[in-house]
Amino acid sequence: MDFLKSAINTIAAKANSAFPYSIGDRIDFHNDTIWQVNDGFRRNDNLPVTVFRFDVNVNKSRLILAKNAVKKLRTLRFPSVIKVLDIYESDSEILIATEHVVPLDLALQKRETLNNDIIRWGLYAIAVTIKFINVDASSIHGNVRTSSIFISDSGEWKLSGFEVLTSTKDEEPVIYTFGGLLPDSARYASPEVVKSGWDVLKKAPHHLYDSWLYGCLIYEIFNGRLTTSDQLQSSIRKQIPADLFGPFKRLVQPIPKQRVSVKQFVEVGRDNNSKATNNLGAGFFKSDLIDLSENLDNLGVQNEHERQAFLRELQKLKSRFPQSYLRLKILPELVKCLEFSGGGPNVLVVLLDFASFLSQEEYQSAVAPTIVKLFSVPDRAIRLALLESLSKFIELLPAKTVNDKIFPDLLTGFTDVAPVIREQTVKAVLVIVPKLSDRNINNDLLRHLAKAQNDEQPGIRTNTTICLGKIAHNLGPHTRSRVLITAFSRSLRDSFVHARSAALLALAVTVDIFSPDDCATKILPAICPALLDKEKLVRTQAQKTLDVYIAKVKDHAASIPDQSALSAPVSSSLSSSPSPSKPVEENGAWSINGFAKQFVSGNLEAGFPVLQERQNGGVHLADQPAPLTVEQPNRSSSFNFAPDNKVEADDNNEDDDFGWGDLDDGDENIANSNTSANINDDWAAFDEPKPKPAVAPVRNTKPLNTTSTKSNINNNVTSTSHRTIKSHSIAAHKKKKELLFADEGAGEDDGWGDGW
């Protein structure tokens, strides 16, 4: 039956456009009021609400009470008074939509959700509201009971039940005439009302009746349902706290003149320094939760010292508040303080800490807009707090918001005049980069990191190198290799020891990014000077990093197929006369490696078996169909007779250099003065090798003069005046070897020939 009624109510509410709320299920609790309480929601945005419904046809005799409640709810505003959203009146019903609340009676049934601190906090809120009604509004509430109190989503206690709320200035006071129409009015009536009727209230101070009712409320909260007033006069306190029992007894004195007002009750309860007077205890309302809730409303007008003290206490006691109170009450106040009262970085830190309780949807609506605004604020203290706390909120923000709104403002930190902002901005890159688009990473971010690596502060340069090492895999595959090689090579020449060490560490952890060719030709030559660094820290790390790259190069070299067995063809008649020291291969050709080894080592006779055979009386070289020639191996061979002067084009030559190369010219803080003059700092230049100077290959274009050659071999003549071999003389070959194997820019023998 209840389900059918709920469905009918929902349809009726939807049909009524004047009341834009849908009525849901009825809330079942010990309801001794004139209202039917239902859950509901606002149709345009699904906002949860609570709907109080009065059926005129069923309770026509109490219509005056419902109308009085509507009138008072329209005019009375106080923080602990239930918040009204909309009111609808018709001939058949009265509907009041309020903030979403839960009856206190339901919360009392689940005592685990209401500890002693929360109950005192709630009782204090109701007492302050009654004090406001009695003193400031000069009125009598007349209906203070558990069924008139509700708990909001934020955990705050809210007072309702304004059916007989009466001002002493009203021409027709409702409570004096219609107080008896309230459900269970006799059970809660004070002794003087029971004895003399409701008119007796006109003669007594108007606050005394609410004092009695508030005492009844305290009893019911701690001891359960009140059945008779005799229970209040018992000397057994039962579950009432000891420090509250004395003041409670003064509220429920049967003689009105001996009864204290709620105002006195609040004042003594908040004064923990005064001595007890007339058996009235003190300090039972002096608690941290109450203090913080009192100061929260004044947060925007507090001075800096008061605000700091408040925030410290709030951080310390946040676990004692309901999480709903933190989310729905404290957070909005912190947001308002930041936006309109200049709360400063300390308020921001607390705000971000409390925001961790929010869901992503709540975060987007309550906190994210404020964070976006704060990134554009020029206050450096706010910016520093945002950067240091970035990890607390970045995951809760959508990527579009980060890229379009936060990232452009964050980039300004790279050029800030304060070093601490620049350094913290570099550190923040590690947190924000997973949310950034490829375009923002590989364009704007890299350009600013290039400037940061030229910063005058060595710590910022070091952190930039570390940052690049950590975000290496986030960079675009077409740019990261050349950018990182150039950046790390630049840091290896930094005058700051930790910058050089950071570069070596970054190289070690990014070894998988670089190709074996880059490792051998660009990175290893850059690492080797660090082996002789003046700082042991750098030398040690250089050795470790070098081992990593050597291992990678060796592994790759082992996987390259052997292509060194290239042949040099000779005539068939020569192949029939093998040399005693080096026989001719069966296919009639010399091994290139074998020939080169003997040629370079000076074993001329072993290297020219044909000439040796001619010396022993064999055939003349002139009788052979063609002179002895050796074919040049192709470029892929492991041994080259002449350097290849052709420079292969890099696939990335046309890529932007992101500003890495044009920022450190002449920067004495970055490059070591001993090397900066000879090394180009352009990050893009590492992908564009310079052409080596051309060396004309030595070619044997004429047949050997066999007569002179034979004479020279027999007599072992070394003088150049007796040499007649024009292109294959020993001096010519030695010179050729020096030209072919000399390191560019060095004239001494490096011992490369010994390796062959």
mmCIF file with all atom_site columns, C-alpha atoms in Angstrom, residues 549-634:
data_model
loop_
_atom_site.group_PDB
_atom_site.id
_atom_site.type_symbol
_atom_site.label_atom_id
_atom_site.label_alt_id
_atom_site.label_comp_id
_atom_site.label_asym_id
_atom_site.label_entity_id
_atom_site.label_seq_id
_atom_site.pdbx_PDB_ins_code
_atom_site.Cartn_x
_atom_site.Cartn_y
_atom_site.Cartn_z
_atom_site.occupancy
_atom_site.B_iso_or_equiv
_atom_site.pdbx_formal_charge
_atom_site.auth_seq_id
_atom_site.auth_comp_id
_atom_site.auth_asym_id
_atom_site.auth_atom_id
_atom_site.pdbx_PDB_model_num
ATOM 1  C CA . TYR A 1 549 ? 76.677  0.792   -22.808 1.00 0.00 ? 549 TYR A CA 1
ATOM 2  C CA . ILE A 1 550 ? 79.677  -1.422  -23.559 1.00 0.00 ? 550 ILE A CA 1
ATOM 3  C CA . ALA A 1 551 ? 77.516  -4.452  -22.761 1.00 0.00 ? 551 ALA A CA 1
ATOM 4  C CA . LYS A 1 552 ? 74.813  -3.232  -25.128 1.00 0.00 ? 552 LYS A CA 1
ATOM 5  C CA . VAL A 1 553 ? 77.295  -2.577  -27.926 1.00 0.00 ? 553 VAL A CA 1
ATOM 6  C CA . LYS A 1 554 ? 78.908  -5.981  -27.435 1.00 0.00 ? 554 LYS A CA 1
ATOM 7  C CA . ASP A 1 555 ? 75.569  -7.750  -27.513 1.00 0.00 ? 555 ASP A CA 1
ATOM 8  C CA . HIS A 1 556 ? 74.670  -6.007  -30.724 1.00 0.00 ? 556 HIS A CA 1
ATOM 9  C CA . ALA A 1 557 ? 78.071  -6.678  -32.291 1.00 0.00 ? 557 ALA A CA 1
ATOM 10 C CA . ALA A 1 558 ? 77.689  -10.393 -31.542 1.00 0.00 ? 558 ALA A CA 1
ATOM 11 C CA . SER A 1 559 ? 74.444  -10.448 -33.474 1.00 0.00 ? 559 SER A CA 1
ATOM 12 C CA . ILE A 1 560 ? 75.920  -8.894  -36.652 1.00 0.00 ? 560 ILE A CA 1
ATOM 13 C CA . PRO A 1 561 ? 76.524  -11.549 -39.369 1.00 0.00 ? 561 PRO A CA 1
ATOM 14 C CA . ASP A 1 562 ? 80.219  -12.011 -40.370 1.00 0.00 ? 562 ASP A CA 1
ATOM 15 C CA . GLN A 1 563 ? 80.811  -10.410 -43.782 1.00 0.00 ? 563 GLN A CA 1
ATOM 16 C CA . SER A 1 564 ? 84.643  -10.167 -43.675 1.00 0.00 ? 564 SER A CA 1
ATOM 17 C CA . ALA A 1 565 ? 85.472  -13.160 -45.896 1.00 0.00 ? 565 ALA A CA 1
ATOM 18 C CA . LEU A 1 566 ? 85.602  -11.147 -49.099 1.00 0.00 ? 566 LEU A CA 1
ATOM 19 C CA . SER A 1 567 ? 87.888  -12.378 -51.928 1.00 0.00 ? 567 SER A CA 1
ATOM 20 C CA . ALA A 1 568 ? 90.377  -10.791 -54.365 1.00 0.00 ? 568 ALA A CA 1
ATOM 21 C CA . PRO A 1 569 ? 90.489  -12.769 -57.674 1.00 0.00 ? 569 PRO A CA 1
ATOM 22 C CA . VAL A 1 570 ? 93.860  -13.590 -59.408 1.00 0.00 ? 570 VAL A CA 1
ATOM 23 C CA . SER A 1 571 ? 94.735  -15.386 -62.668 1.00 0.00 ? 571 SER A CA 1
ATOM 24 C CA . SER A 1 572 ? 94.525  -19.142 -62.933 1.00 0.00 ? 572 SER A CA 1
ATOM 25 C CA . SER A 1 573 ? 98.262  -19.528 -63.628 1.00 0.00 ? 573 SER A CA 1
ATOM 26 C CA . LEU A 1 574 ? 99.168  -17.703 -60.409 1.00 0.00 ? 574 LEU A CA 1
ATOM 27 C CA . SER A 1 575 ? 96.791  -19.765 -58.355 1.00 0.00 ? 575 SER A CA 1
ATOM 28 C CA . SER A 1 576 ? 98.698  -22.904 -59.387 1.00 0.00 ? 576 SER A CA 1
ATOM 29 C CA . SER A 1 577 ? 101.825 -21.733 -57.542 1.00 0.00 ? 577 SER A CA 1
ATOM 30 C CA . PRO A 1 578 ? 101.005 -21.466 -53.854 1.00 0.00 ? 578 PRO A CA 1
ATOM 31 C CA . SER A 1 579 ? 103.275 -19.694 -51.430 1.00 0.00 ? 579 SER A CA 1
ATOM 32 C CA . PRO A 1 580 ? 105.072 -21.849 -48.909 1.00 0.00 ? 580 PRO A CA 1
ATOM 33 C CA . SER A 1 581 ? 104.211 -19.430 -46.088 1.00 0.00 ? 581 SER A CA 1
ATOM 34 C CA . LYS A 1 582 ? 100.574 -18.610 -47.016 1.00 0.00 ? 582 LYS A CA 1
ATOM 35 C CA . PRO A 1 583 ? 98.907  -21.009 -49.402 1.00 0.00 ? 583 PRO A CA 1
ATOM 36 C CA . VAL A 1 584 ? 96.417  -19.746 -51.901 1.00 0.00 ? 584 VAL A CA 1
ATOM 37 C CA . GLU A 1 585 ? 92.806  -20.606 -51.110 1.00 0.00 ? 585 GLU A CA 1
ATOM 38 C CA . GLU A 1 586 ? 91.126  -23.208 -53.235 1.00 0.00 ? 586 GLU A CA 1
ATOM 39 C CA . ASN A 1 587 ? 88.998  -20.678 -55.025 1.00 0.00 ? 587 ASN A CA 1
ATOM 40 C CA . GLY A 1 588 ? 92.113  -18.861 -56.236 1.00 0.00 ? 588 GLY A CA 1
ATOM 41 C CA . ALA A 1 589 ? 91.531  -15.750 -54.126 1.00 0.00 ? 589 ALA A CA 1
ATOM 42 C CA . TRP A 1 590 ? 93.248  -14.203 -51.111 1.00 0.00 ? 590 TRP A CA 1
ATOM 43 C CA . SER A 1 591 ? 91.402  -13.535 -47.912 1.00 0.00 ? 591 SER A CA 1
ATOM 44 C CA . ILE A 1 592 ? 91.098  -9.780  -47.463 1.00 0.00 ? 592 ILE A CA 1
ATOM 45 C CA . ASN A 1 593 ? 91.696  -10.040 -43.726 1.00 0.00 ? 593 ASN A CA 1
ATOM 46 C CA . GLY A 1 594 ? 94.684  -12.310 -44.173 1.00 0.00 ? 594 GLY A CA 1
ATOM 47 C CA . PHE A 1 595 ? 96.240  -10.071 -46.800 1.00 0.00 ? 595 PHE A CA 1
ATOM 48 C CA . ALA A 1 596 ? 95.710  -6.971  -44.754 1.00 0.00 ? 596 ALA A CA 1
ATOM 49 C CA . LYS A 1 597 ? 97.190  -8.507  -41.625 1.00 0.00 ? 597 LYS A CA 1
ATOM 50 C CA . GLN A 1 598 ? 100.363 -9.534  -43.407 1.00 0.00 ? 598 GLN A CA 1
ATOM 51 C CA . PHE A 1 599 ? 100.559 -6.296  -45.335 1.00 0.00 ? 599 PHE A CA 1
ATOM 52 C CA . VAL A 1 600 ? 100.252 -4.115  -42.292 1.00 0.00 ? 600 VAL A CA 1
ATOM 53 C CA . SER A 1 601 ? 102.681 -6.214  -40.248 1.00 0.00 ? 601 SER A CA 1
ATOM 54 C CA . GLY A 1 602 ? 105.424 -5.790  -42.942 1.00 0.00 ? 602 GLY A CA 1
ATOM 55 C CA . ASN A 1 603 ? 105.644 -9.470  -43.974 1.00 0.00 ? 603 ASN A CA 1
ATOM 56 C CA . LEU A 1 604 ? 106.132 -8.506  -47.604 1.00 0.00 ? 604 LEU A CA 1
ATOM 57 C CA . GLU A 1 605 ? 107.467 -11.822 -48.830 1.00 0.00 ? 605 GLU A CA 1
ATOM 58 C CA . ALA A 1 606 ? 104.576 -13.725 -47.265 1.00 0.00 ? 606 ALA A CA 1
ATOM 59 C CA . GLY A 1 607 ? 102.219 -11.133 -48.658 1.00 0.00 ? 607 GLY A CA 1
ATOM 60 C CA . PHE A 1 608 ? 103.464 -11.472 -52.260 1.00 0.00 ? 608 PHE A CA 1
ATOM 61 C CA . PRO A 1 609 ? 103.957 -15.196 -53.004 1.00 0.00 ? 609 PRO A CA 1
ATOM 62 C CA . VAL A 1 610 ? 103.924 -14.564 -56.727 1.00 0.00 ? 610 VAL A CA 1
ATOM 63 C CA . LEU A 1 611 ? 106.985 -12.342 -56.491 1.00 0.00 ? 611 LEU A CA 1
ATOM 64 C CA . GLN A 1 612 ? 108.676 -14.906 -54.260 1.00 0.00 ? 612 GLN A CA 1
ATOM 65 C CA . GLU A 1 613 ? 108.063 -17.557 -56.882 1.00 0.00 ? 613 GLU A CA 1
ATOM 66 C CA . ARG A 1 614 ? 109.519 -15.270 -59.564 1.00 0.00 ? 614 ARG A CA 1
ATOM 67 C CA . GLN A 1 615 ? 112.658 -14.819 -57.475 1.00 0.00 ? 615 GLN A CA 1
ATOM 68 C CA . ASN A 1 616 ? 113.159 -18.556 -57.270 1.00 0.00 ? 616 ASN A CA 1
ATOM 69 C CA . GLY A 1 617 ? 113.218 -18.830 -61.032 1.00 0.00 ? 617 GLY A CA 1
ATOM 70 C CA . GLY A 1 618 ? 109.555 -19.293 -61.713 1.00 0.00 ? 618 GLY A CA 1
ATOM 71 C CA . VAL A 1 619 ? 107.469 -17.590 -64.337 1.00 0.00 ? 619 VAL A CA 1
ATOM 72 C CA . HIS A 1 620 ? 107.933 -13.912 -65.055 1.00 0.00 ? 620 HIS A CA 1
ATOM 73 C CA . LEU A 1 621 ? 105.203 -11.512 -64.024 1.00 0.00 ? 621 LEU A CA 1
ATOM 74 C CA . ALA A 1 622 ? 105.277 -10.167 -67.571 1.00 0.00 ? 622 ALA A CA 1
ATOM 75 C CA . ASP A 1 623 ? 104.170 -13.593 -68.759 1.00 0.00 ? 623 ASP A CA 1
ATOM 76 C CA . GLN A 1 624 ? 100.947 -13.333 -66.759 1.00 0.00 ? 624 GLN A CA 1
ATOM 77 C CA . PRO A 1 625 ? 97.811  -12.185 -68.504 1.00 0.00 ? 625 PRO A CA 1
ATOM 78 C CA . ALA A 1 626 ? 97.136  -9.395  -65.994 1.00 0.00 ? 626 ALA A CA 1
ATOM 79 C CA . PRO A 1 627 ? 98.866  -7.575  -63.135 1.00 0.00 ? 627 PRO A CA 1
ATOM 80 C CA . LEU A 1 628 ? 98.135  -8.519  -59.517 1.00 0.00 ? 628 LEU A CA 1
ATOM 81 C CA . THR A 1 629 ? 95.303  -6.403  -58.185 1.00 0.00 ? 629 THR A CA 1
ATOM 82 C CA . VAL A 1 630 ? 93.301  -6.436  -54.992 1.00 0.00 ? 630 VAL A CA 1
ATOM 83 C CA . GLU A 1 631 ? 89.648  -5.502  -55.056 1.00 0.00 ? 631 GLU A CA 1
ATOM 84 C CA . GLN A 1 632 ? 88.405  -2.887  -52.614 1.00 0.00 ? 632 GLN A CA 1
ATOM 85 C CA . PRO A 1 633 ? 85.887  -4.378  -50.153 1.00 0.00 ? 633 PRO A CA 1
ATOM 86 C CA . ASN A 1 634 ? 82.416  -2.876  -50.021 1.00 0.00 ? 634 ASN A CA 1
#
